Coordinates of C-alpha atoms in Angstrom, one line a residue:
X1 CA 14.7 26.7 41.6
X2 CA 17.4 24.1 40.8
X3 CA 17.4 21.3 43.7
X4 CA 19.4 18.2 43.6
X5 CA 19.3 16.7 46.8
X6 CA 16.4 15.7 48.9
X7 CA 15.7 13.6 52.4
X8 CA 12.2 12.0 52.7
X9 CA 10.8 9.6 54.7
X10 CA 8.5 6.7 52.7
X11 CA 6.7 4.1 54.3
X12 CA 5.1 1.1 53.2
X13 CA 1.5 0.5 53.8
X14 CA 0.0 -2.2 56.6
X15 CA -1.3 -4.9 55.7
X16 CA -5.2 -5.6 56.6
X17 CA -6.1 -7.7 59.9
X18 CA -7.5 -10.7 60.0
X19 CA -10.8 -11.8 60.9
X20 CA -12.8 -14.3 62.7
X21 CA -16.1 -15.8 61.5
X22 CA -18.3 -18.1 61.4
X23 CA -21.0 -19.6 58.7
X24 CA -24.4 -19.2 60.1
X25 CA -26.2 -19.9 57.4
X26 CA -29.8 -22.0 57.6
X27 CA -29.6 -25.3 56.3
X28 CA -25.6 -25.7 57.1
X29 CA -25.2 -27.4 60.1
X30 CA -21.8 -26.3 62.4
X31 CA -20.9 -24.3 59.2
X32 CA -17.0 -23.7 60.8
X33 CA -14.9 -20.6 60.1
X34 CA -15.3 -18.1 57.3
X35 CA -12.8 -15.5 58.4
X36 CA -10.9 -14.2 55.9
X37 CA -7.1 -13.0 55.5
X38 CA -6.6 -9.4 55.5
X39 CA -5.0 -7.4 52.6
X40 CA -1.3 -6.8 50.8
X41 CA -0.1 -3.2 51.8
X42 CA 0.9 -0.6 49.1
X43 CA 4.2 -0.4 48.2
X44 CA 6.0 3.0 47.7
X45 CA 7.3 3.1 43.7
X46 CA 9.8 5.7 42.8
X47 CA 9.7 6.4 39.2
X48 CA 11.5 7.7 36.8
X49 CA 10.0 10.1 34.5
X50 CA 11.6 12.2 32.2
X51 CA 9.8 15.2 32.2
X52 CA 11.5 16.1 35.9
X53 CA 14.6 18.2 35.8
X54 CA 14.7 18.7 39.6
X55 CA 13.9 18.0 43.0
X56 CA 11.5 20.7 44.1
X57 CA 9.2 18.7 44.6
X58 CA 10.7 17.1 47.4
X59 CA 10.9 20.8 49.7
X60 CA 7.3 20.7 49.8
X61 CA 6.4 16.9 50.1
X62 CA 8.5 14.7 53.1
X63 CA 6.5 11.8 53.7
X64 CA 5.3 9.3 51.3
X65 CA 2.9 6.4 53.2
X66 CA 1.5 3.9 51.7
X67 CA -2.3 3.0 52.1
X68 CA -3.0 -0.1 54.1
X69 CA -4.6 -3.6 53.0
X70 CA -8.2 -4.1 53.6
X71 CA -9.6 -6.3 56.8
X72 CA -10.6 -10.2 55.9
X73 CA -13.9 -10.5 55.8
X74 CA -16.6 -13.4 56.8
X75 CA -17.7 -16.1 54.6
X76 CA -14.0 -16.9 53.8
X77 CA -13.7 -13.7 51.5
X78 CA -10.3 -11.6 51.7
X79 CA -9.5 -8.3 52.3
X80 CA -8.3 -6.3 49.1
X81 CA -5.3 -5.3 48.7
X82 CA -3.8 -1.5 48.9
X83 CA -2.9 0.2 45.5
X84 CA 0.6 1.2 45.3
X85 CA 2.0 4.6 45.9
X86 CA 4.0 5.5 42.6
X87 CA 6.7 8.9 42.7
X88 CA 8.3 10.3 40.3
X89 CA 11.6 11.4 40.4
X90 CA 13.4 13.0 37.7
X91 CA 16.3 10.9 35.3
X92 CA 19.8 10.2 37.4
X93 CA 18.6 10.5 40.6
X94 CA 20.3 8.2 43.7
X95 CA 19.0 6.5 46.1
X96 CA 20.6 6.4 49.7
X97 CA 19.9 4.3 52.6
X98 CA 19.6 7.3 55.4
X99 CA 20.9 4.8 58.1
X100 CA 23.1 2.3 56.6
X101 CA 24.8 5.2 53.8
X102 CA 24.3 2.3 51.1
X103 CA 23.0 2.0 47.8
X104 CA 19.7 1.3 47.2
X105 CA 19.4 2.0 43.0
X106 CA 20.3 4.5 40.5
X107 CA 17.6 5.1 38.2
X108 CA 19.0 6.7 35.1
X109 CA 16.2 5.6 32.4
X110 CA 12.4 6.6 32.1
X111 CA 9.9 3.6 33.5
X112 CA 12.6 3.1 35.6
X113 CA 11.3 1.6 39.4
X114 CA 12.0 0.3 42.4
X115 CA 10.7 -0.8 45.6
X116 CA 11.8 1.4 48.0
X117 CA 9.4 0.4 51.0
X118 CA 7.7 -3.0 51.1
X119 CA 4.0 -3.0 51.8
X120 CA 3.6 -5.3 55.4
X121 CA 1.3 -8.6 54.5
X122 CA -2.1 -9.5 55.5
X123 CA -2.9 -11.3 58.5
X124 CA -4.2 -15.0 58.5
X125 CA -7.9 -15.3 59.5
X126 CA -9.3 -17.6 60.9
X127 CA -9.8 -20.4 58.6
X128 CA -5.9 -20.8 58.1
X129 CA -5.9 -22.1 61.9
X130 CA -8.2 -24.9 61.7
X131 CA -7.2 -28.2 61.5
X132 CA -8.9 -31.7 62.3
X133 CA -8.0 -31.3 66.4
X134 CA -9.2 -27.3 66.0
X135 CA -11.8 -27.1 63.2
X136 CA -13.3 -23.9 64.9
X137 CA -10.1 -21.8 65.6
X138 CA -11.0 -18.2 67.6
X139 CA -7.6 -17.6 65.9
X140 CA -6.8 -14.5 63.6
X141 CA -3.6 -12.5 63.7
X142 CA -2.7 -8.6 62.4
X143 CA -1.5 -7.4 59.6
X144 CA 2.3 -7.3 59.0
X145 CA 3.9 -3.1 59.3
X146 CA 5.1 -2.1 56.4
X147 CA 8.4 -1.2 55.7
X148 CA 9.9 2.8 56.9
X149 CA 13.0 4.3 56.4
X150 CA 14.4 7.6 55.3
X151 CA 15.9 7.7 51.9
X152 CA 17.7 10.9 51.2
X153 CA 18.1 11.4 46.6
X154 CA 20.3 12.8 44.8
X155 CA 20.4 13.8 41.3
X156 CA 23.3 13.8 39.1
X157 CA 22.5 15.6 35.9
X158 CA 22.1 13.9 33.3
X159 CA 24.2 15.8 30.4
X160 CA 26.0 14.5 27.3
X161 CA 28.3 17.4 28.1
X162 CA 29.7 18.6 30.7
X163 CA 31.2 22.6 30.7
X164 CA 33.9 22.4 34.2
X165 CA 36.6 25.0 35.0
X166 CA 37.3 27.7 37.1
X167 CA 34.8 30.2 37.4
X168 CA 34.6 33.4 35.2
X169 CA 35.7 31.0 32.3
X170 CA 32.8 31.7 29.7
X171 CA 31.4 28.7 30.4
X172 CA 27.4 30.2 31.0
X173 CA 28.3 32.4 28.3
X174 CA 28.9 29.6 25.5
X175 CA 26.2 27.5 26.8
X176 CA 23.6 31.0 26.1
X177 CA 25.7 31.0 22.4
X178 CA 24.9 28.1 21.9
X179 CA 21.6 26.5 23.3
X180 CA 18.6 28.7 23.5
X181 CA 19.2 28.0 27.8
X182 CA 19.9 31.6 29.6
X183 CA 21.8 31.0 32.7
X184 CA 22.6 34.2 34.4
X185 CA 26.2 35.8 33.4
X186 CA 28.3 38.0 35.3
X187 CA 32.0 39.0 35.8
X188 CA 32.6 37.9 39.2
X189 CA 33.2 34.3 41.1
X190 CA 30.2 31.8 41.4
X191 CA 27.5 33.5 38.9
X192 CA 26.3 30.3 38.4
X193 CA 25.4 28.6 41.8
X194 CA 23.2 25.4 39.8
X195 CA 23.8 23.2 36.7
X196 CA 22.3 25.0 33.9
X197 CA 20.8 22.9 30.8
X198 CA 20.8 23.2 27.2
X199 CA 19.6 21.8 24.1
X200 CA 22.7 21.9 21.3
X201 CA 21.9 21.4 18.2
X202 CA 24.6 20.2 15.4
X203 CA 23.5 20.4 11.5
X204 CA 21.8 17.2 9.9
X205 CA 19.7 17.2 12.4
X206 CA 22.4 15.8 15.5
X207 CA 21.7 17.1 18.8
X208 CA 22.9 16.9 22.6
X209 CA 22.7 18.3 25.9
X210 CA 25.1 20.2 27.3
X211 CA 25.3 21.4 31.2
X212 CA 27.1 24.5 32.6
X213 CA 28.3 23.1 35.8
X214 CA 29.2 25.8 38.9
X215 CA 32.6 26.5 38.5
X216 CA 35.5 24.6 40.7
X217 CA 38.5 25.8 43.0
X218 CA 41.3 24.2 44.5
X219 CA 40.0 22.0 47.4
X220 CA 36.7 21.0 46.0
X221 CA 36.5 17.5 45.9
X222 CA 37.2 18.1 50.0
X223 CA 33.6 20.5 49.8
X224 CA 35.3 23.6 49.4
X225 CA 33.8 26.4 47.6
X226 CA 30.5 24.5 45.7
X227 CA 32.7 21.3 45.4
X228 CA 30.6 17.9 45.6
X229 CA 27.7 20.4 44.6
X230 CA 29.2 20.2 41.4
X231 CA 30.6 17.0 41.1
X232 CA 27.8 15.2 41.6
X233 CA 27.3 15.9 38.0
X234 CA 30.5 15.6 35.8
X235 CA 30.1 12.4 37.0
X236 CA 27.1 11.9 34.6
X237 CA 28.4 13.3 31.6
X238 CA 30.0 11.7 28.4
X239 CA 32.3 14.6 27.7
X240 CA 33.8 16.6 29.4
X241 CA 34.8 20.5 27.3
X242 CA 37.6 21.8 30.1
X243 CA 36.8 26.0 29.3
X244 CA 40.0 27.2 30.0
X245 CA 41.0 31.4 29.9
X246 CA 43.4 31.2 27.4
X247 CA 44.2 35.3 27.9
X248 CA 44.4 35.1 31.5
X249 CA 42.3 38.5 32.5
X250 CA 42.2 37.1 36.0
X251 CA 46.1 37.0 36.5
X252 CA 45.6 33.0 36.9
X253 CA 48.0 31.0 34.4
X254 CA 46.3 29.2 32.0
X255 CA 48.3 25.8 32.7
X256 CA 48.0 26.0 35.7
X257 CA 44.3 26.1 35.6
X258 CA 44.3 22.9 33.5
X259 CA 46.3 21.0 36.2
X260 CA 44.3 22.2 39.6
X261 CA 40.3 21.5 37.6
X262 CA 42.1 18.2 36.2
X263 CA 43.7 17.0 40.2
X264 CA 40.5 18.1 41.7
X265 CA 38.4 15.4 39.2
X266 CA 40.7 12.4 39.6
X267 CA 40.3 13.1 43.2
X268 CA 37.0 12.9 43.6
X269 CA 36.5 9.9 40.8
X270 CA 39.7 8.6 39.2
X271 CA 37.5 7.4 36.1
X272 CA 36.8 11.7 35.1
X273 CA 40.5 11.6 34.6
X274 CA 39.8 8.8 31.9
X275 CA 36.9 10.4 30.6
X276 CA 37.3 12.2 26.9
X277 CA 38.5 15.5 27.0
X278 CA 38.4 19.0 24.8
X279 CA 40.5 22.1 26.0
X280 CA 38.0 24.8 24.4
X281 CA 40.8 27.9 24.9
X282 CA 38.0 30.7 25.2
X283 CA 38.7 34.5 25.0
X284 CA 40.9 34.0 22.0
X285 CA 40.1 37.3 20.7
X286 CA 41.2 39.5 23.9
X287 CA 45.3 40.5 23.7
X288 CA 47.6 37.9 24.6
X289 CA 45.8 35.0 23.9
X290 CA 47.7 33.6 21.1
X291 CA 50.9 34.1 22.7
X292 CA 49.4 32.0 25.9
X293 CA 47.9 29.1 23.7
X294 CA 51.2 29.1 22.2
X295 CA 52.9 28.7 25.8
X296 CA 50.2 25.9 26.8
X297 CA 50.2 23.8 24.0
X298 CA 53.8 23.7 24.1
X299 CA 53.5 22.0 28.4
X300 CA 50.5 19.8 27.9
X301 CA 52.5 17.9 25.3
X302 CA 54.8 17.1 27.7
X303 CA 51.9 15.2 30.3
X304 CA 49.0 14.6 26.5
X305 CA 50.2 15.1 23.3
X306 CA 47.0 13.4 22.6
X307 CA 45.3 16.4 24.4
X308 CA 42.3 18.2 21.3
X309 CA 42.6 21.8 22.3
X310 CA 40.6 23.9 19.8
X311 CA 40.7 28.0 20.5
X312 CA 37.3 29.2 20.7
X313 CA 35.7 33.1 21.2
X314 CA 32.6 32.7 22.8
X315 CA 31.8 36.6 21.9
X316 CA 32.8 36.6 18.6
X317 CA 32.0 32.9 18.0
X318 CA 35.4 31.8 16.5
X319 CA 35.2 28.4 16.3
X320 CA 32.2 27.3 17.8
X321 CA 30.9 25.5 15.4
X322 CA 34.1 23.8 15.4
X323 CA 33.8 22.3 19.0
X324 CA 30.3 21.2 18.1
X325 CA 30.9 19.2 15.7
X326 CA 34.0 17.5 17.1
X327 CA 31.7 16.4 20.0
X328 CA 29.1 15.5 18.7
X329 CA 31.5 13.0 17.1
X330 CA 32.6 12.2 20.6
X331 CA 29.5 11.4 21.8
X332 CA 28.8 9.2 18.5
X333 CA 31.0 6.4 19.6
X334 CA 30.1 6.6 23.1
X335 CA 26.6 4.8 23.9
X336 CA 25.1 6.2 27.1
X337 CA 25.5 2.7 28.6
X338 CA 29.3 2.5 28.4
X339 CA 29.2 6.3 30.4
X340 CA 27.3 5.0 33.8
X341 CA 28.9 2.2 33.9
X342 CA 32.2 3.9 34.7
X343 CA 30.4 5.6 37.9
X344 CA 30.8 3.7 41.1
X345 CA 28.6 3.8 42.8
X346 CA 25.9 2.2 40.0
X347 CA 27.3 -1.2 40.6
X348 CA 27.8 -0.7 44.3
X349 CA 24.4 -2.5 46.0
X350 CA 24.4 -5.3 48.7
X351 CA 21.9 -8.7 48.5
X352 CA 19.9 -9.5 50.8
X353 CA 18.8 -13.0 51.6
X354 CA 16.5 -14.0 54.0
X355 CA 17.7 -16.3 56.7
X356 CA 15.4 -19.2 57.8
X357 CA 16.7 -19.6 60.6
X358 CA 13.9 -18.7 63.5
X359 CA 15.4 -17.3 66.7
X360 CA 15.0 -19.0 69.5
X361 CA 16.8 -17.3 71.7
X362 CA 15.2 -15.0 74.5
X363 CA 16.9 -13.2 77.7
X364 CA 15.6 -12.2 80.9
X365 CA 15.9 -9.6 83.5
X366 CA 14.3 -8.8 86.6
X367 CA 12.3 -5.5 87.1
X368 CA 11.5 -4.9 91.4
X369 CA 9.0 -7.9 91.5
X370 CA 8.9 -8.8 87.8
X371 CA 10.3 -10.8 85.3
X372 CA 10.9 -9.0 81.9
X373 CA 11.3 -11.1 78.6
X374 CA 13.3 -9.8 75.3
X375 CA 12.4 -12.2 72.7
X376 CA 12.5 -11.4 68.7
X377 CA 10.2 -14.3 68.1
X378 CA 7.4 -13.7 71.3
X379 CA 7.5 -10.1 70.3
X380 CA 6.8 -10.6 67.1
X381 CA 4.4 -13.3 67.3
X382 CA 2.0 -10.6 70.3
X383 CA 3.0 -8.3 67.4
X384 CA 1.1 -10.5 64.8
X385 CA -1.7 -12.0 67.2
X386 CA -4.8 -11.2 68.1
X387 CA -4.7 -11.1 71.6
X388 CA -8.1 -10.7 72.9
X389 CA -9.0 -14.6 72.1
X390 CA -8.3 -17.7 74.8
X391 CA -6.5 -19.5 71.9
X392 CA -4.6 -16.5 71.2
X393 CA -3.3 -16.5 75.3
X394 CA -3.2 -20.7 74.5
X395 CA -0.7 -20.5 71.3
X396 CA 1.6 -18.1 73.4
X397 CA 2.3 -20.3 75.9
X398 CA 3.0 -23.4 73.7
X399 CA 5.1 -21.2 72.0
X400 CA 6.9 -20.1 75.4
X401 CA 7.3 -23.7 76.7
X402 CA 8.7 -24.9 73.6
X403 CA 11.0 -22.3 74.4
X404 CA 12.5 -23.3 77.5
X405 CA 11.2 -20.0 78.6
X406 CA 8.4 -21.1 81.3
X407 CA 12.4 -23.3 82.9
X408 CA 13.8 -20.2 83.0
X409 CA 11.3 -18.8 85.1
X410 CA 11.1 -21.4 87.2
X411 CA 15.4 -21.4 87.7
X412 CA 15.4 -17.7 88.2
X413 CA 12.4 -17.9 91.2
X414 CA 8.6 -17.2 89.6
X415 CA 6.4 -18.8 91.7
X416 CA 2.2 -18.8 91.5
X417 CA 1.7 -15.0 90.9
X418 CA 4.7 -13.6 89.6
X419 CA 4.1 -10.7 87.3
X420 CA 6.2 -11.9 84.1
X421 CA 6.4 -8.5 81.1
X422 CA 7.2 -8.8 77.4
X423 CA 6.9 -5.7 75.5
X424 CA 4.0 -3.9 76.4
X425 CA 2.4 -7.3 77.2
X426 CA 2.0 -8.2 81.3
X427 CA 0.2 -11.3 82.7
X428 CA 0.9 -13.4 85.7
X429 CA 2.7 -17.0 86.0
X430 CA 0.7 -19.9 86.8
X431 CA 2.9 -22.6 87.6
X432 CA 1.1 -26.5 86.5
X433 CA -1.3 -25.0 84.6
X434 CA -1.3 -24.8 80.1
X435 CA -1.4 -21.3 80.3
X436 CA -0.9 -17.9 82.0

């Protein structure tokens, strides 16, 4: 089964907690703090593996969580950092943040990788808080939480040549004739519902990958029919072979078919209209094909006099070899990088810069008799600090006083014994003291 879209949850590993410890060795008086830092959590890294062709594996495993870092140790030893989690993906995968809709990365070459979820930083041990005024701190931090997000993965088939056209014009038959691929073939619309890939070998050791893509109909750029499921893959191809049923076996006009398909390509992505295109005038072994071809050439000459039209028959293999040679010649003129650069999504990536300005803003609301403080800085501090020590509480009190939260609570009417709540942390307001 071919799977070309998946949504997964990724989470970087949490950092390890810092440790509160002291040296207690014989003949080492006043050994001092010796609690090490916690280790860094593992990153979640997506890496391209050219051996993969679909996103099938992500139908069964949708959660990827890296391991957390080890806790700090005594004797000033830091905890070990966790190993990164490597997730293998096929070439041509676009990674999109599900919440923002922005492209995280577009990975096309073997070995390319990107960090999708960063691991958290390890918490600091008490050796980091030692100062001349406080040489033996009983203070340490929790490890930072790892980054988490939902990621949408879209696979765009990496093929050199893409076969486009209306359903039942003979695309699958052509692929089966020129390669070892065995696509499902039938005389009804949408026989092909997923891309089929085949390696085409031309003489003199030349070869390329050809994709038989699902058939197009009017309105495909808006998602009608197989719509976007098809058009997503056309973007990757360097050369388009537009297969047209020149015999009009289903009662359609070959020229109108060609116009409609090109309109759909242009409406979906304007750069596709500039992609090198060869018209494969198929089914030339059938009656009326020659007359239709002459009329087709005459009409096309008005709009695209430079368009290459090559008559073929997939059934009798008439003109097929010449078509393959011409496609190989065009591919030699177009490097892979040039085709990828034309896809606009690849270059659309926002760069976020760290704002080092600390946010000291806060708000205070009333919840019955209690006062609730909302502050990003204080909430982050509570998450980081191990609040089971007297020194940690003192640090919280000093920070709140310097931010002006104490004064604001007094203005709002807080008195001795008033309950103050910050997140899940609750305490009593003590007037005239350096801590709560």
